[in-house]
PDB file of C-alpha atoms in Angstrom:
ATOM      1  CA  PHE O   1     -81.895-299.478  -1.514  1.00 67.00           C
ATOM      2  CA  THR O   2     -84.890-298.143   0.469  1.00 88.00           C
ATOM      3  CA  LYS O   3     -82.574-295.658   2.106  1.00 93.00           C
ATOM      4  CA  PHE O   4     -83.143-293.447  -1.044  1.00 95.00           C
ATOM      5  CA  PHE O   5     -86.982-293.374  -0.144  1.00 95.00           C
ATOM      6  CA  GLU O   6     -86.414-293.334   3.467  1.00 96.00           C
ATOM      7  CA  GLU O   7     -84.509-290.286   3.406  1.00 97.00           C
ATOM      8  CA  PHE O   8     -87.521-288.502   1.831  1.00 97.00           C
ATOM      9  CA  LYS O   9     -89.057-288.270   5.129  1.00 97.00           C
ATOM     10  CA  ASP O  10     -85.987-286.360   6.249  1.00 97.00           C
ATOM     11  CA  LYS O  11     -86.495-283.858   2.997  1.00 97.00           C
ATOM     12  CA  LYS O  12     -83.111-285.364   2.006  1.00 97.00           C
ATOM     13  CA  ILE O  13     -81.849-286.643  -1.555  1.00 98.00           C
ATOM     14  CA  MET O  14     -79.302-289.409  -1.783  1.00 97.00           C
ATOM     15  CA  GLY O  15     -77.422-290.396  -4.516  1.00 97.00           C
ATOM     16  CA  THR O  16     -74.448-293.194  -4.852  1.00 97.00           C
ATOM     17  CA  ARG O  17     -70.920-292.680  -5.700  1.00 98.00           C
ATOM     18  CA  CYS O  18     -69.284-294.884  -8.338  1.00 98.00           C
ATOM     19  CA  PRO O  19     -65.958-295.852  -6.739  1.00 97.00           C
ATOM     20  CA  LYS O  20     -64.496-296.173 -10.550  1.00 97.00           C
ATOM     21  CA  CYS O  21     -65.791-292.937 -12.277  1.00 97.00           C
ATOM     22  CA  ASN O  22     -67.054-290.859  -9.350  1.00 97.00           C
ATOM     23  CA  ARG O  23     -70.081-289.918 -10.774  1.00 97.00           C
ATOM     24  CA  VAL O  24     -72.957-289.299  -7.991  1.00 98.00           C
ATOM     25  CA  LEU O  25     -76.104-291.327  -9.237  1.00 97.00           C
ATOM     26  CA  VAL O  26     -79.592-290.349  -8.553  1.00 97.00           C
ATOM     27  CA  PRO O  27     -81.798-291.876  -8.298  1.00 95.00           C
ATOM     28  CA  ALA O  28     -79.402-294.168  -6.013  1.00 95.00           C
ATOM     29  CA  ARG O  29     -78.618-297.294  -7.834  1.00 95.00           C
ATOM     30  CA  LYS O  30     -76.698-300.452  -6.652  1.00 96.00           C
ATOM     31  CA  PHE O  31     -74.170-300.198  -9.573  1.00 96.00           C
ATOM     32  CA  CYS O  32     -73.026-297.768 -11.687  1.00 97.00           C
ATOM     33  CA  PRO O  33     -74.683-298.075 -15.499  1.00 96.00           C
ATOM     34  CA  ARG O  34     -71.406-296.705 -17.416  1.00 96.00           C
ATOM     35  CA  CYS O  35     -68.778-298.835 -15.232  1.00 96.00           C
ATOM     36  CA  PHE O  36     -70.724-301.671 -13.926  1.00 97.00           C
ATOM     37  CA  GLU O  37     -69.017-300.973 -10.377  1.00 97.00           C
ATOM     38  CA  GLU O  38     -71.099-301.752  -7.453  1.00 97.00           C
ATOM     39  CA  THR O  39     -72.072-298.491  -5.662  1.00 96.00           C
ATOM     40  CA  SER O  40     -71.996-298.622  -1.881  1.00 94.00           C
ATOM     41  CA  GLU O  41     -71.195-294.931  -0.708  1.00 96.00           C
ATOM     42  CA  TRP O  42     -74.106-292.779  -0.166  1.00 97.00           C
ATOM     43  CA  VAL O  43     -73.783-288.802  -0.717  1.00 97.00           C
ATOM     44  CA  GLN O  44     -76.358-286.350  -0.193  1.00 98.00           C
ATOM     45  CA  VAL O  45     -77.345-283.915  -2.854  1.00 98.00           C
ATOM     46  CA  SER O  46     -79.433-280.581  -3.095  1.00 98.00           C
ATOM     47  CA  ASN O  47     -83.160-280.193  -3.096  1.00 98.00           C
ATOM     48  CA  ARG O  48     -82.214-277.706  -6.108  1.00 98.00           C
ATOM     49  CA  GLY O  49     -81.229-277.848  -9.580  1.00 98.00           C
ATOM     50  CA  ILE O  50     -81.742-276.781 -12.898  1.00 98.00           C
ATOM     51  CA  ILE O  51     -84.192-278.403 -15.564  1.00 98.00           C
ATOM     52  CA  ARG O  52     -82.285-280.488 -18.343  1.00 98.00           C
ATOM     53  CA  THR O  53     -85.727-281.072 -20.202  1.00 98.00           C
ATOM     54  CA  TRP O  54     -89.242-280.984 -19.734  1.00 98.00           C
ATOM     55  CA  SER O  55     -92.525-281.929 -21.604  1.00 97.00           C
ATOM     56  CA  LEU O  56     -96.292-280.260 -20.887  1.00 97.00           C
ATOM     57  CA  ILE O  57     -98.754-283.212 -20.885  1.00 96.00           C
ATOM     58  CA  THR O  58    -102.014-282.309 -21.970  1.00 94.00           C
ATOM     59  CA  PHE O  59    -103.796-285.370 -23.160  1.00 93.00           C
ATOM     60  CA  GLU O  60    -105.362-288.225 -21.306  1.00 94.00           C
ATOM     61  CA  PHE O  61    -103.678-291.857 -21.384  1.00 94.00           C
ATOM     62  CA  GLU O  62    -104.001-295.069 -19.264  1.00 93.00           C
ATOM     63  CA  GLY O  63    -102.190-295.292 -16.318  1.00 92.00           C
ATOM     64  CA  GLN O  64    -101.320-291.339 -15.886  1.00 92.00           C
ATOM     65  CA  PRO O  65    -100.422-290.302 -12.331  1.00 90.00           C
ATOM     66  CA  MET O  66    -102.633-287.477 -12.535  1.00 92.00           C
ATOM     67  CA  PRO O  67    -105.088-285.654 -14.845  1.00 93.00           C
ATOM     68  CA  PRO O  68    -103.808-283.572 -17.564  1.00 94.00           C
ATOM     69  CA  PRO O  69    -102.403-280.701 -17.868  1.00 95.00           C
ATOM     70  CA  TYR O  70     -99.334-281.391 -15.908  1.00 96.00           C
ATOM     71  CA  ILE O  71     -94.924-281.034 -16.704  1.00 97.00           C
ATOM     72  CA  VAL O  72     -92.712-283.525 -16.502  1.00 97.00           C
ATOM     73  CA  GLY O  73     -88.927-283.094 -16.540  1.00 97.00           C
ATOM     74  CA  LEU O  74     -85.592-284.242 -15.770  1.00 98.00           C
ATOM     75  CA  VAL O  75     -84.141-282.122 -13.196  1.00 98.00           C
ATOM     76  CA  ASP O  76     -80.276-282.311 -12.402  1.00 98.00           C
ATOM     77  CA  LEU O  77     -79.929-281.740  -8.961  1.00 98.00           C
ATOM     78  CA  ASP O  78     -76.821-279.630  -7.639  1.00 98.00           C
ATOM     79  CA  GLY O  79     -74.195-282.413  -6.595  1.00 98.00           C
ATOM     80  CA  ALA O  80     -75.656-285.082  -8.578  1.00 98.00           C
ATOM     81  CA  ASP O  81     -74.291-286.654 -12.217  1.00 97.00           C
ATOM     82  CA  THR O  82     -77.528-287.903 -13.325  1.00 96.00           C
ATOM     83  CA  ALA O  83     -81.006-286.529 -13.641  1.00 97.00           C
ATOM     84  CA  LEU O  84     -83.911-287.335 -11.540  1.00 97.00           C
ATOM     85  CA  ALA O  85     -87.554-287.527 -13.586  1.00 97.00           C
ATOM     86  CA  HIS O  86     -89.996-285.747 -11.817  1.00 98.00           C
ATOM     87  CA  PHE O  87     -93.267-283.217 -12.067  1.00 98.00           C
ATOM     88  CA  ILE O  88     -92.327-279.450 -12.310  1.00 98.00           C
ATOM     89  CA  GLY O  89     -94.986-277.294 -10.553  1.00 97.00           C
ATOM     90  CA  GLY O  90     -95.696-273.657  -9.299  1.00 95.00           C
ATOM     91  CA  VAL O  91     -96.598-272.741 -12.664  1.00 95.00           C
ATOM     92  CA  ASP O  92     -99.740-271.688 -14.177  1.00 95.00           C
ATOM     93  CA  LEU O  93    -100.866-274.195 -16.885  1.00 95.00           C
ATOM     94  CA  SER O  94    -104.461-272.636 -17.883  1.00 92.00           C
ATOM     95  CA  ASP O  95    -102.816-271.786 -21.136  1.00 92.00           C
ATOM     96  CA  PRO O  96    -100.512-274.397 -22.683  1.00 89.00           C
ATOM     97  CA  GLU O  97     -99.221-271.852 -25.147  1.00 89.00           C
ATOM     98  CA  LYS O  98     -97.846-269.639 -22.324  1.00 93.00           C
ATOM     99  CA  VAL O  99     -96.023-272.207 -20.461  1.00 95.00           C
ATOM    100  CA  LYS O 100     -93.083-272.311 -22.757  1.00 91.00           C
ATOM    101  CA  ASP O 101     -92.613-268.649 -21.978  1.00 92.00           C
ATOM    102  CA  LYS O 102     -92.458-269.330 -18.250  1.00 94.00           C
ATOM    103  CA  VAL O 103     -90.645-273.039 -17.921  1.00 96.00           C
ATOM    104  CA  LYS O 104     -86.997-273.155 -19.570  1.00 96.00           C
ATOM    105  CA  ILE O 105     -84.439-275.850 -19.993  1.00 97.00           C
ATOM    106  CA  GLY O 106     -81.851-274.458 -17.333  1.00 97.00           C
ATOM    107  CA  MET O 107     -84.274-272.875 -15.264  1.00 97.00           C
ATOM    108  CA  LYS O 108     -83.317-273.247 -11.707  1.00 98.00           C
ATOM    109  CA  VAL O 109     -85.852-275.295  -9.506  1.00 98.00           C
ATOM    110  CA  GLU O 110     -86.309-276.629  -5.942  1.00 98.00           C
ATOM    111  CA  ALA O 111     -88.039-279.486  -4.181  1.00 98.00           C
ATOM    112  CA  LYS O 112     -91.459-278.819  -2.950  1.00 98.00           C
ATOM    113  CA  TRP O 113     -91.789-281.375  -0.211  1.00 98.00           C
ATOM    114  CA  GLN O 114     -95.081-282.881   1.063  1.00 97.00           C
ATOM    115  CA  ASN O 115     -96.060-281.911   4.436  1.00 97.00           C
ATOM    116  CA  ASN O 116     -96.697-285.554   5.342  1.00 96.00           C
ATOM    117  CA  ARG O 117     -93.931-287.600   3.768  1.00 97.00           C
ATOM    118  CA  GLN O 118     -94.401-291.526   3.705  1.00 95.00           C
ATOM    119  CA  GLY O 119     -90.986-292.351   2.099  1.00 95.00           C
ATOM    120  CA  ASN O 120     -91.611-292.655  -1.509  1.00 95.00           C
ATOM    121  CA  ILE O 121     -91.113-290.571  -4.738  1.00 94.00           C
ATOM    122  CA  ARG O 122     -94.369-288.438  -4.398  1.00 95.00           C
ATOM    123  CA  ASP O 123     -92.938-286.845  -1.076  1.00 97.00           C
ATOM    124  CA  ILE O 124     -91.531-284.353  -3.442  1.00 98.00           C
ATOM    125  CA  GLU O 125     -94.950-282.994  -4.757  1.00 97.00           C
ATOM    126  CA  TYR O 126     -93.019-281.436  -7.488  1.00 98.00           C
ATOM    127  CA  PHE O 127     -89.934-279.257  -8.383  1.00 98.00           C
ATOM    128  CA  LYS O 128     -90.952-275.458  -8.584  1.00 97.00           C
ATOM    129  CA  PRO O 129     -88.967-272.399 -10.074  1.00 96.00           C
ATOM    130  CA  ILE O 130     -86.808-270.242  -7.777  1.00 95.00           C
TER     131      ILE O 130
END
């Protein structure tokens, strides 16, 4: 399923559609985890969506993708039926107490793409508020 990441080079987010329940799965999957049906139809979804949930990371632990503080969240992309876990950015994190006033569940966001895309999940730098 390298197509999922290869399409990132062209700023496209692709999912796969379950032939039984018709859900669009992002990230793309070989089978539907609900129906256990194999998926083969590719569907482009939007670069925009809403935040389903989020968490501000302020402490260090082994294996972190970057030094804190940073926000990780689940984004429900328009056209997808599952959420994509990714970074939420474009928000001032200098005062953690004020972050909850800026980042809200249901807030609209869009992908901020890296200029030099390689075909991996970090091609999306983060999802920013719109």
